[in-house]
């Protein structure tokens, strides 16, 4: 039995000096592969190095998160080709997308921020399209806006995952009907997350993939602690119960889905 964590922020463990021990704990919990996701341009070099040092276990995604955009990032995207041609290229472009959650500025400032996020999102979709890579999409309070941009880009929906999905059931249906998918976190173990559990069940097993989004969103019974890849089995166990199958079955299905989607 093995699992894959399809979305982890491993730099959090570097900061605390626990990267090696976190990876070991993951392996001990049968989490054999971890995909670490970029948020800033400074992550690219760092994560490609971690993936090289833990080849076959750690893989990485290359992208700029919508809330982490800095001046010069549009020009920096030109360097993507160097990483794509390296000996340890990313397996996905991510996390990229839109985030309009709780913006507190003026309407003019919001429109400026929105325009900037949309430009970076479109540019990174184009990088993924040209490289033939899947994309990991962050869409907070912006699911339908992100869907619209992907539609207009002509990007292959079969290569799209909305990570840590927090939209509605109808929005998930919009994704699924196009060939896209959502991945799910420890939130599905929370008492007040009935809508998310229903969404996961509605999407079904054919697209199921799990992620921690660590160090955030630790599942029950670890809630309140920093999340980590070794907690994936808790998410899988709850999911297996909801689907009415064994944890061994859901491990096999979710691992197969993740391997095929990310090509790992």
XYZ file of N, CA and C in Angstrom:
792
model
N 0.844 -1.196 0.000
C 0.000 0.000 0.000
C 0.879 1.245 0.000
N 0.542 2.188 -0.908
C 1.301 3.437 -0.962
C 0.379 4.603 -1.271
N 0.853 5.793 -0.878
C 0.101 7.020 -1.081
C 1.004 8.080 -1.708
N 0.366 9.086 -2.311
C 1.084 10.237 -2.856
C 0.468 11.507 -2.278
N 1.311 12.383 -1.768
C 0.878 13.718 -1.359
C 1.089 14.624 -2.559
N 0.000 15.059 -3.184
C 0.122 15.794 -4.448
C 0.331 17.297 -4.278
N 0.384 17.767 -3.028
C 0.555 19.214 -2.839
C 1.062 19.495 -1.431
N 2.357 19.771 -1.315
C 2.975 20.040 -0.017
C 3.922 21.226 -0.134
N 4.007 22.012 0.931
C 4.943 23.143 0.987
C 6.142 22.724 1.833
N 7.101 22.069 1.209
C 8.217 21.509 1.969
C 9.168 22.559 2.521
N 9.116 23.790 1.995
C 9.987 24.833 2.545
C 9.666 25.097 4.010
N 8.453 24.810 4.448
C 8.083 25.006 5.853
C 8.930 24.131 6.762
N 9.304 22.944 6.275
C 10.106 22.031 7.080
C 11.594 22.392 7.032
N 12.009 23.037 5.960
C 13.378 23.558 5.911
C 13.571 24.631 6.971
N 12.579 25.486 7.112
C 12.650 26.588 8.069
C 12.857 26.082 9.487
N 12.221 24.964 9.814
C 12.329 24.410 11.169
C 13.426 23.356 11.293
N 14.125 23.085 10.186
C 15.188 22.085 10.214
C 14.680 20.658 10.254
N 13.425 20.444 9.824
C 12.831 19.112 9.919
C 12.554 18.462 8.570
N 13.158 18.967 7.509
C 12.847 18.434 6.187
C 13.151 16.945 6.090
N 14.347 16.549 6.472
C 14.730 15.144 6.352
C 13.854 14.241 7.206
N 13.557 14.666 8.426
C 12.726 13.839 9.303
C 11.291 13.773 8.807
N 10.792 14.867 8.215
C 9.428 14.862 7.669
C 9.325 13.902 6.490
N 10.348 13.877 5.651
C 10.357 12.955 4.515
C 10.440 11.514 5.004
N 11.247 11.282 6.036
C 11.352 9.927 6.595
C 10.021 9.481 7.195
N 9.361 10.373 7.927
C 8.064 10.018 8.517
C 7.048 9.700 7.421
N 7.126 10.435 6.320
C 6.225 10.165 5.196
C 6.459 8.751 4.657
N 7.701 8.418 4.418
C 8.019 7.089 3.902
C 7.558 6.000 4.867
N 7.750 6.242 6.172
C 7.331 5.268 7.178
C 5.820 5.085 7.182
N 5.092 6.115 6.729
C 3.625 6.051 6.665
C 3.140 5.613 5.285
N 4.066 5.108 4.457
C 3.754 4.633 3.100
C 3.389 5.742 2.134
N 3.775 6.971 2.457
C 3.639 8.078 1.504
C 4.941 8.107 0.716
N 4.941 7.447 -0.420
C 6.187 7.188 -1.143
C 6.611 8.319 -2.066
N 5.657 9.208 -2.401
C 5.969 10.336 -3.285
C 5.316 11.601 -2.743
N 6.060 12.697 -2.833
C 5.576 13.999 -2.380
C 5.831 15.008 -3.492
N 4.799 15.771 -3.841
C 4.978 16.837 -4.829
C 4.950 18.166 -4.090
N 6.093 18.841 -4.086
C 6.178 20.124 -3.405
C 5.866 21.243 -4.393
N 5.106 22.227 -3.935
C 4.554 23.241 -4.838
C 5.185 24.600 -4.602
N 5.512 25.271 -5.665
C 6.107 26.599 -5.584
C 5.033 27.655 -5.337
N 5.432 28.694 -4.612
C 4.578 29.860 -4.433
C 5.269 31.108 -4.956
N 6.608 31.128 -4.845
C 7.397 32.304 -5.239
C 8.520 31.865 -6.172
N 9.071 32.818 -6.869
C 10.140 32.493 -7.819
C 11.379 31.948 -7.111
N 11.593 32.361 -5.840
C 12.761 31.860 -5.112
C 12.628 30.378 -4.786
N 11.415 29.825 -4.876
C 11.217 28.402 -4.600
C 11.782 27.509 -5.701
N 11.878 28.039 -6.909
C 12.195 27.174 -8.050
C 13.542 26.486 -7.895
N 14.541 27.254 -7.610
C 15.879 26.685 -7.451
C 15.926 25.759 -6.239
N 15.268 26.193 -5.175
C 15.263 25.423 -3.931
C 14.598 24.066 -4.114
N 13.413 24.060 -4.718
C 12.674 22.806 -4.841
C 13.285 21.870 -5.880
N 13.884 22.421 -6.920
C 14.558 21.547 -7.881
C 15.740 20.851 -7.198
N 16.380 21.563 -6.266
C 17.497 20.972 -5.510
C 16.993 19.869 -4.575
N 15.893 20.121 -3.867
C 15.337 19.102 -2.968
C 14.916 17.865 -3.761
N 14.292 18.081 -4.919
C 13.872 16.952 -5.758
C 15.069 16.150 -6.246
N 16.147 16.845 -6.543
C 17.375 16.166 -6.996
C 17.975 15.329 -5.869
N 17.940 15.874 -4.658
C 18.518 15.178 -3.501
C 17.658 14.004 -3.053
N 16.360 14.051 -3.387
C 15.441 12.982 -2.992
C 14.756 12.424 -4.240
N 15.558 12.143 -5.222
C 15.043 11.689 -6.517
C 14.186 10.446 -6.353
N 13.029 10.459 -6.993
C 12.114 9.330 -6.925
C 11.118 9.427 -5.790
N 11.383 10.317 -4.842
C 10.479 10.518 -3.716
C 9.844 11.907 -3.769
N 10.676 12.931 -3.969
C 10.172 14.302 -4.024
C 10.177 14.798 -5.467
N 9.065 15.377 -5.867
C 8.909 16.003 -7.180
C 8.478 17.451 -6.927
N 8.588 18.288 -7.959
C 8.257 19.688 -7.684
C 7.430 20.329 -8.783
N 6.683 21.350 -8.364
C 5.882 22.158 -9.276
C 6.485 23.553 -9.348
N 6.455 24.138 -10.513
C 7.039 25.450 -10.759
C 5.946 26.462 -11.043
N 5.851 27.486 -10.213
C 4.833 28.493 -10.454
C 4.960 29.670 -9.511
N 4.114 30.659 -9.721
C 4.034 31.831 -8.849
C 2.588 31.964 -8.389
N 2.397 31.899 -7.088
C 1.084 31.963 -6.451
C 0.488 33.362 -6.632
N -0.831 33.455 -6.839
C -1.421 34.773 -7.109
C -1.224 35.813 -6.009
N -1.134 35.384 -4.757
C -0.950 36.373 -3.686
C 0.519 36.654 -3.389
N 1.411 35.996 -4.123
C 2.848 36.182 -3.901
C 3.516 36.915 -5.065
N 2.728 37.487 -5.960
C 3.279 38.166 -7.134
C 4.075 39.403 -6.707
N 5.248 39.553 -7.295
C 6.122 40.689 -7.015
C 6.474 41.391 -8.324
N 6.953 42.612 -8.194
C 7.418 43.334 -9.379
C 8.514 42.531 -10.070
N 8.440 42.446 -11.367
C 9.455 41.729 -12.134
C 9.132 40.275 -12.396
N 8.028 39.775 -11.813
C 7.702 38.358 -11.989
C 7.350 38.008 -13.434
N 6.705 38.915 -14.138
C 6.365 38.627 -15.531
C 7.624 38.432 -16.369
N 8.631 39.250 -16.091
C 9.912 39.101 -16.794
C 10.634 37.836 -16.327
N 10.484 37.509 -15.020
C 11.154 36.335 -14.474
C 10.661 35.046 -15.119
N 9.421 35.032 -15.564
C 8.878 33.830 -16.193
C 9.689 33.391 -17.408
N 10.464 34.308 -17.962
C 11.321 33.949 -19.088
C 12.326 32.868 -18.703
N 12.675 32.814 -17.410
C 13.659 31.821 -16.957
C 13.063 30.428 -16.834
N 11.748 30.309 -17.022
C 11.101 29.001 -16.893
C 11.724 27.973 -17.828
N 12.103 28.421 -19.013
C 12.658 27.478 -19.999
C 13.925 26.803 -19.488
N 14.700 27.516 -18.666
C 15.926 26.929 -18.136
C 15.620 25.781 -17.181
N 14.596 25.949 -16.351
C 14.217 24.896 -15.417
C 13.560 23.725 -16.148
N 12.792 24.029 -17.182
C 12.128 22.976 -17.940
C 13.122 22.086 -18.682
N 14.284 22.650 -19.005
C 15.315 21.894 -19.729
C 16.372 21.306 -18.803
N 16.222 21.498 -17.494
C 17.231 21.035 -16.546
C 17.151 19.530 -16.342
N 18.089 18.984 -15.569
C 18.095 17.550 -15.289
C 17.034 17.162 -14.260
N 16.399 18.159 -13.632
C 15.339 17.889 -12.665
C 14.186 18.859 -12.925
N 13.479 18.675 -14.044
C 12.403 19.604 -14.415
C 11.174 19.415 -13.539
N 10.304 20.410 -13.472
C 9.066 20.272 -12.696
C 8.115 19.288 -13.363
N 7.236 18.693 -12.557
C 6.238 17.765 -13.096
C 4.919 18.480 -13.372
N 4.849 19.751 -12.965
C 3.620 20.512 -13.138
C 3.939 21.993 -13.017
N 3.053 22.820 -13.533
C 3.147 24.255 -13.319
C 2.138 24.600 -12.224
N 2.656 25.073 -11.089
C 1.775 25.358 -9.967
C 2.527 25.818 -8.733
N 1.889 26.400 -7.733
C 0.480 26.613 -7.910
C 0.243 27.993 -8.504
N -0.669 28.038 -9.422
C -0.975 29.272 -10.147
C -2.482 29.515 -10.073
N -2.912 30.736 -10.382
C -4.342 30.969 -10.393
C -4.749 32.345 -9.936
N -5.867 32.394 -9.193
C -6.480 33.652 -8.770
C -6.892 33.551 -7.312
N -6.804 34.677 -6.603
C -7.220 34.712 -5.201
C -7.822 36.074 -4.910
N -9.152 36.121 -4.784
C -9.850 37.379 -4.517
C -10.434 37.402 -3.107
N -9.931 36.546 -2.240
C -10.491 36.371 -0.902
C -10.201 37.572 -0.001
N -11.246 38.152 0.555
C -11.152 39.212 1.571
C -10.215 40.350 1.185
N -10.292 40.804 -0.041
C -9.473 41.950 -0.443
C -10.013 43.207 0.245
N -9.115 43.976 0.861
C -9.551 45.098 1.690
C -9.268 46.472 1.081
N -8.715 46.536 -0.102
C -8.398 47.815 -0.719
C -9.595 48.438 -1.414
N -9.340 49.523 -2.123
C -10.383 50.210 -2.877
C -10.739 49.412 -4.129
N -11.834 49.827 -4.795
C -12.238 49.155 -6.023
C -11.149 49.281 -7.083
N -10.523 50.446 -7.135
C -9.447 50.662 -8.102
C -8.261 49.749 -7.816
N -7.917 49.598 -6.553
C -6.808 48.715 -6.169
C -7.155 47.258 -6.465
N -8.419 46.892 -6.232
C -8.838 45.523 -6.530
C -8.698 45.222 -8.019
N -9.143 46.133 -8.860
C -9.072 45.912 -10.303
C -7.624 45.802 -10.773
N -6.747 46.573 -10.157
C -5.322 46.507 -10.503
C -4.746 45.152 -10.100
N -5.086 44.708 -8.883
C -4.625 43.404 -8.399
C -5.175 42.290 -9.267
N -6.461 42.357 -9.581
C -7.111 41.331 -10.393
C -6.458 41.222 -11.770
N -6.195 42.361 -12.384
C -5.568 42.372 -13.700
C -4.177 41.747 -13.654
N -3.442 42.055 -12.601
C -2.091 41.505 -12.456
C -2.129 39.996 -12.280
N -3.025 39.512 -11.435
C -3.152 38.071 -11.229
C -3.552 37.370 -12.523
N -4.484 37.953 -13.246
C -4.944 37.337 -14.490
C -3.821 37.248 -15.517
N -3.009 38.288 -15.620
C -1.881 38.264 -16.574
C -0.900 37.152 -16.239
N -0.555 37.022 -14.956
C 0.391 35.967 -14.551
C -0.215 34.581 -14.746
N -1.491 34.457 -14.458
C -2.175 33.167 -14.639
C -2.143 32.753 -16.108
N -2.516 33.654 -16.977
C -2.526 33.364 -18.413
C -1.126 33.022 -18.919
N -0.128 33.769 -18.453
C 1.248 33.528 -18.899
C 1.734 32.151 -18.463
N 1.363 31.744 -17.253
C 1.819 30.450 -16.748
C 1.036 29.295 -17.377
N -0.217 29.527 -17.718
C -0.952 28.523 -18.487
C -0.278 28.290 -19.839
N 0.207 29.365 -20.429
C 0.883 29.251 -21.723
C 2.181 28.473 -21.594
N 2.910 28.684 -20.514
C 4.140 27.922 -20.264
C 3.804 26.435 -20.169
N 2.763 26.114 -19.397
C 2.362 24.718 -19.222
C 1.923 24.098 -20.542
N 1.167 24.868 -21.327
C 0.689 24.369 -22.616
C 1.863 24.030 -23.527
N 2.822 24.935 -23.612
C 3.983 24.726 -24.483
C 4.863 23.569 -24.003
N 4.893 23.354 -22.683
C 5.721 22.288 -22.114
C 4.984 20.956 -22.039
N 3.678 20.963 -22.287
C 2.895 19.728 -22.185
C 2.719 19.249 -20.757
N 2.728 20.198 -19.801
C 2.625 19.836 -18.390
C 1.239 20.138 -17.836
N 0.830 19.409 -16.795
C -0.426 19.740 -16.120
C -0.260 20.994 -15.277
N -1.393 21.548 -14.826
C -1.355 22.725 -13.962
C -2.095 22.445 -12.664
N -1.569 23.028 -11.601
C -2.186 22.980 -10.282
C -2.720 24.375 -10.000
N -4.039 24.497 -9.899
C -4.691 25.800 -9.824
C -5.157 26.126 -8.410
N -4.787 27.323 -7.979
C -5.296 27.897 -6.732
C -6.394 28.868 -7.125
N -7.609 28.644 -6.636
C -8.723 29.536 -6.977
C -9.567 29.767 -5.736
N -9.252 30.834 -5.019
C -9.987 31.135 -3.793
C -10.888 32.341 -4.030
N -12.174 32.122 -3.834
C -13.190 33.139 -4.143
C -13.069 33.588 -5.597
N -12.651 32.656 -6.458
C -12.428 33.004 -7.862
C -12.523 31.775 -8.759
N -13.307 30.786 -8.367
C -13.371 29.537 -9.128
C -13.889 29.765 -10.540
N -14.998 30.457 -10.670
C -15.579 30.635 -12.004
C -14.739 31.555 -12.876
N -14.085 32.532 -12.256
C -13.176 33.397 -13.009
C -11.993 32.598 -13.552
N -11.482 31.670 -12.726
C -10.365 30.828 -13.172
C -10.806 29.884 -14.293
N -11.987 29.325 -14.148
C -12.523 28.445 -15.193
C -12.628 29.198 -16.524
N -13.119 30.421 -16.468
C -13.281 31.230 -17.681
C -11.931 31.453 -18.375
N -10.910 31.763 -17.610
C -9.584 32.009 -18.194
C -9.029 30.738 -18.819
N -9.206 29.597 -18.138
C -8.722 28.327 -18.699
C -9.471 27.998 -19.980
N -10.780 28.218 -19.984
C -11.567 28.009 -21.205
C -11.013 28.842 -22.358
N -10.784 30.107 -22.093
C -10.326 31.026 -23.139
C -8.914 30.706 -23.609
N -8.119 30.096 -22.731
C -6.729 29.782 -23.082
C -6.615 28.598 -24.035
N -7.658 27.768 -24.065
C -7.591 26.560 -24.880
C -6.763 25.466 -24.242
N -6.466 25.613 -22.959
C -5.663 24.613 -22.261
C -6.446 23.311 -22.117
N -5.754 22.191 -22.159
C -6.358 20.866 -22.051
C -6.893 20.648 -20.636
N -8.205 20.585 -20.486
C -8.808 20.429 -19.168
C -8.427 19.110 -18.497
N -8.032 18.138 -19.274
C -7.596 16.875 -18.689
C -6.311 17.004 -17.896
N -5.646 18.141 -18.043
C -4.394 18.398 -17.325
C -4.561 19.451 -16.227
N -5.801 19.626 -15.763
C -6.102 20.671 -14.776
C -6.587 20.064 -13.464
N -5.939 20.440 -12.356
C -6.455 20.116 -11.033
C -6.575 21.409 -10.234
N -7.743 21.610 -9.627
C -7.936 22.705 -8.674
C -7.611 22.131 -7.297
N -6.494 22.564 -6.743
C -6.061 21.973 -5.478
C -6.859 22.563 -4.314
N -6.933 21.797 -3.217
C -7.639 22.223 -1.997
C -8.972 22.865 -2.376
N -9.761 22.140 -3.121
C -10.983 22.705 -3.679
C -11.912 23.218 -2.581
N -12.392 24.460 -2.747
C -13.276 25.061 -1.745
C -14.505 25.690 -2.387
N -14.771 25.327 -3.636
C -15.933 25.875 -4.325
C -17.202 25.102 -4.018
N -18.234 25.400 -4.764
C -19.532 24.747 -4.578
C -19.626 23.468 -5.408
N -20.674 22.683 -5.148
C -20.898 21.461 -5.915
C -21.118 21.781 -7.390
N -21.829 22.870 -7.672
C -22.077 23.233 -9.070
C -20.786 23.667 -9.760
N -19.896 24.316 -9.030
C -18.603 24.708 -9.606
C -17.735 23.483 -9.870
N -17.802 22.504 -8.977
C -17.059 21.269 -9.213
C -17.600 20.551 -10.438
N -18.900 20.594 -10.618
C -19.502 19.994 -11.812
C -19.005 20.706 -13.065
N -18.820 22.020 -12.976
C -18.265 22.773 -14.109
C -16.871 22.254 -14.455
N -16.067 21.984 -13.422
C -14.723 21.437 -13.641
C -14.801 20.053 -14.266
N -15.558 19.183 -13.619
C -15.621 17.792 -14.054
C -16.193 17.638 -15.455
N -17.203 18.451 -15.792
C -17.823 18.349 -17.113
C -16.854 18.732 -18.223
N -15.843 19.523 -17.872
C -14.826 19.934 -18.842
C -13.656 18.946 -18.901
N -13.594 18.021 -17.940
C -12.494 17.067 -17.887
C -11.498 17.366 -16.794
N -11.712 18.459 -16.060
C -10.826 18.810 -14.959
C -11.205 18.083 -13.687
N -10.418 18.323 -12.644
C -10.670 17.646 -11.378
C -10.291 18.533 -10.198
N -10.736 18.121 -9.016
C -10.333 18.762 -7.768
C -9.571 17.750 -6.932
N -8.647 18.233 -6.111
C -7.995 17.362 -5.134
C -8.400 17.818 -3.741
N -8.332 16.889 -2.791
C -8.917 17.136 -1.473
C -7.899 16.970 -0.350
N -8.129 17.753 0.704
C -7.210 17.840 1.838
C -7.851 17.277 3.098
N -7.183 17.535 4.215
C -7.704 17.118 5.521
C -8.997 17.783 5.905
N -9.419 18.802 5.167
C -10.690 19.471 5.461
C -11.844 18.474 5.437
N -11.727 17.439 4.609
C -12.839 16.480 4.528
C -13.063 15.742 5.843
N -12.103 15.798 6.772
C -12.259 15.143 8.072
C -12.898 16.061 9.108
N -13.133 17.333 8.747
C -13.668 18.299 9.705
C -15.189 18.165 9.815
N -15.712 18.399 11.001
C -17.152 18.246 11.253
C -18.013 19.106 10.336
N -17.568 20.342 10.097
C -18.405 21.297 9.354
C -18.152 21.280 7.844
N -17.535 20.207 7.341
C -17.154 20.166 5.924
C -18.035 19.225 5.113
N -19.327 19.165 5.449
C -20.220 18.232 4.767
C -20.306 18.519 3.274
N -20.335 19.792 2.909
C -20.429 20.136 1.483
C -19.217 19.644 0.717
N -18.029 19.734 1.337
C -16.823 19.274 0.659
C -16.832 17.753 0.515
N -17.308 17.065 1.541
C -17.395 15.604 1.444
C -18.364 15.202 0.331
N -19.472 15.912 0.249
C -20.446 15.621 -0.812
C -19.841 15.894 -2.190
N -19.050 16.951 -2.282
C -18.397 17.268 -3.558
C -17.422 16.172 -3.955
N -16.647 15.687 -2.986
C -15.686 14.623 -3.269
C -16.400 13.368 -3.754
N -17.491 13.014 -3.097
C -18.253 11.836 -3.500
C -18.859 12.022 -4.889
N -19.334 13.243 -5.174
C -19.934 13.515 -6.485
C -18.892 13.412 -7.595
N -17.672 13.840 -7.332
C -16.615 13.727 -8.341
C -16.274 12.270 -8.587
N -16.285 11.477 -7.539
C -16.068 10.042 -7.687
C -14.625 9.611 -7.584
N -14.422 8.319 -7.666
C -13.104 7.731 -7.484
C -12.199 7.867 -8.701
N -12.772 8.061 -9.866
C -11.964 8.054 -11.083
C -10.979 9.223 -11.150
N -11.242 10.282 -10.374
C -10.352 11.441 -10.387
C -9.752 11.737 -9.016
N -9.990 10.896 -8.035
C -9.608 11.197 -6.659
C -8.090 11.305 -6.492
N -7.656 12.393 -5.859
C -6.253 12.573 -5.480
C -6.245 13.281 -4.134
N -5.239 12.972 -3.326
C -5.146 13.554 -1.994
C -3.930 14.461 -1.860
N -4.066 15.444 -1.000
C -2.966 16.366 -0.717
C -3.066 16.821 0.734
N -1.929 17.209 1.286
C -1.961 17.778 2.631
C -2.072 19.299 2.594
N -1.468 19.942 1.585
C -1.285 21.398 1.570
C -0.533 21.815 2.832
N 0.296 20.903 3.336
C 1.023 21.166 4.572
C 1.968 22.369 4.397
N 2.193 23.090 5.497
C 1.908 22.738 6.898
C 0.525 23.147 7.393
N -0.389 23.427 6.467
C -1.731 23.858 6.844
C -2.706 22.680 6.827
N -3.874 22.874 7.451
C -5.036 21.983 7.297
C -4.795 20.542 7.754
N -4.176 20.366 8.893
C -3.961 19.014 9.414
C -5.296 18.306 9.606
N -5.377 17.037 9.231
C -6.641 16.304 9.367
C -6.900 15.878 10.807
N -8.149 15.597 11.113
C -8.487 14.911 12.352
C -7.848 13.521 12.278
N -7.129 13.042 13.280
C -7.044 13.511 14.656
C -5.832 14.413 14.946
N -5.185 14.926 13.932
C -3.993 15.734 14.128
C -4.280 17.232 14.058
N -5.554 17.587 13.981
C -5.910 18.993 13.841
C -5.340 19.824 15.000
N -4.795 20.983 14.653
C -4.152 21.828 15.654
C -2.645 21.703 15.639
N -2.140 20.647 14.985
C -0.704 20.454 14.833
C -0.279 20.886 13.432
N 0.998 21.184 13.218
C 1.453 21.445 11.849
C 1.220 20.205 10.988
N 0.646 20.393 9.831
C 0.369 19.277 8.928
C 1.660 18.801 8.272
N 1.683 17.571 7.794
C 2.853 17.039 7.102
C 2.447 15.869 6.214
N 3.288 15.505 5.242
C 2.917 14.443 4.288
C 2.543 13.113 4.925
N 3.099 12.798 6.084
C 2.802 11.505 6.714
C 1.356 11.397 7.166
N 0.606 12.512 7.118
C -0.798 12.490 7.544
C -1.759 12.140 6.407
N -1.256 11.930 5.222
C -2.124 11.555 4.097
C -3.006 10.334 4.414
N -2.490 9.294 5.087
C -3.354 8.140 5.371
C -4.603 8.478 6.181
N -4.561 9.519 7.015
C -5.765 9.913 7.755
C -6.847 10.429 6.794
N -6.411 11.191 5.792
C -7.340 11.703 4.783
C -7.898 10.540 3.964
N -7.006 9.633 3.603
C -7.420 8.475 2.800
C -8.383 7.576 3.566
N -8.139 7.382 4.855
C -9.008 6.528 5.659
C -10.427 7.086 5.715
N -10.542 8.399 5.955
C -11.865 9.028 5.999
C -12.555 8.916 4.644
N -11.791 9.117 3.585
C -12.346 9.020 2.239
C -12.826 7.610 1.938
N -12.045 6.619 2.347
C -12.432 5.228 2.122
C -13.761 4.921 2.817
N -13.913 5.435 4.040
C -15.164 5.231 4.774
C -16.342 5.856 4.031
N -16.130 7.050 3.501
C -17.202 7.749 2.787
C -17.603 7.019 1.505
N -16.600 6.480 0.811
C -16.872 5.758 -0.433
C -17.308 4.313 -0.186
N -17.133 3.852 1.040
C -17.535 2.491 1.368
C -16.600 1.429 0.832
N -15.308 1.764 0.772
C -14.307 0.801 0.313
C -13.171 0.741 1.340
N -12.234 -0.164 1.132
C -11.121 -0.302 2.070
C -10.059 0.762 1.810
N -9.229 0.999 2.810
C -8.147 1.965 2.636
C -7.147 1.462 1.598
N -6.994 0.138 1.509
C -6.094 -0.423 0.497
C -6.591 -0.097 -0.910
N -7.891 -0.183 -1.107
C -8.461 0.127 -2.419
C -8.297 1.600 -2.768
N -8.581 2.472 -1.809
C -8.481 3.892 -2.122
C -7.026 4.322 -2.277
N -6.120 3.647 -1.585
C -4.691 3.917 -1.773
C -4.285 3.573 -3.202
N -4.719 2.410 -3.667
C -4.376 1.981 -5.024
C -4.952 2.918 -6.071
N -6.220 3.304 -5.902
C -6.888 4.163 -6.887
C -6.282 5.554 -6.910
N -6.121 6.169 -5.732
C -5.609 7.546 -5.673
C -4.157 7.620 -6.131
N -3.375 6.617 -5.829
C -1.977 6.596 -6.262
C -1.894 6.469 -7.778
N -2.698 5.590 -8.339
C -2.737 5.438 -9.795
C -3.158 6.750 -10.464
N -4.180 7.394 -9.934
C -4.640 8.662 -10.502
C -3.549 9.723 -10.470
N -2.880 9.844 -9.337
C -1.829 10.856 -9.184
C -0.645 10.563 -10.084
N -0.251 9.321 -10.181
C 0.886 8.962 -11.030
C 0.587 9.277 -12.490
N -0.621 8.954 -12.928
C -0.992 9.223 -14.318
C -1.123 10.712 -14.590
N -1.710 11.447 -13.654
C -1.929 12.872 -13.869
C -0.605 13.636 -13.945
N 0.308 13.333 -13.012
C 1.571 14.066 -12.942
C 2.722 13.390 -13.694
N 2.469 12.186 -14.192
C 3.513 11.494 -14.934
C 4.697 11.083 -14.071
N 4.411 10.599 -12.863
C 5.503 10.226 -11.939
C 5.432 8.746 -11.573
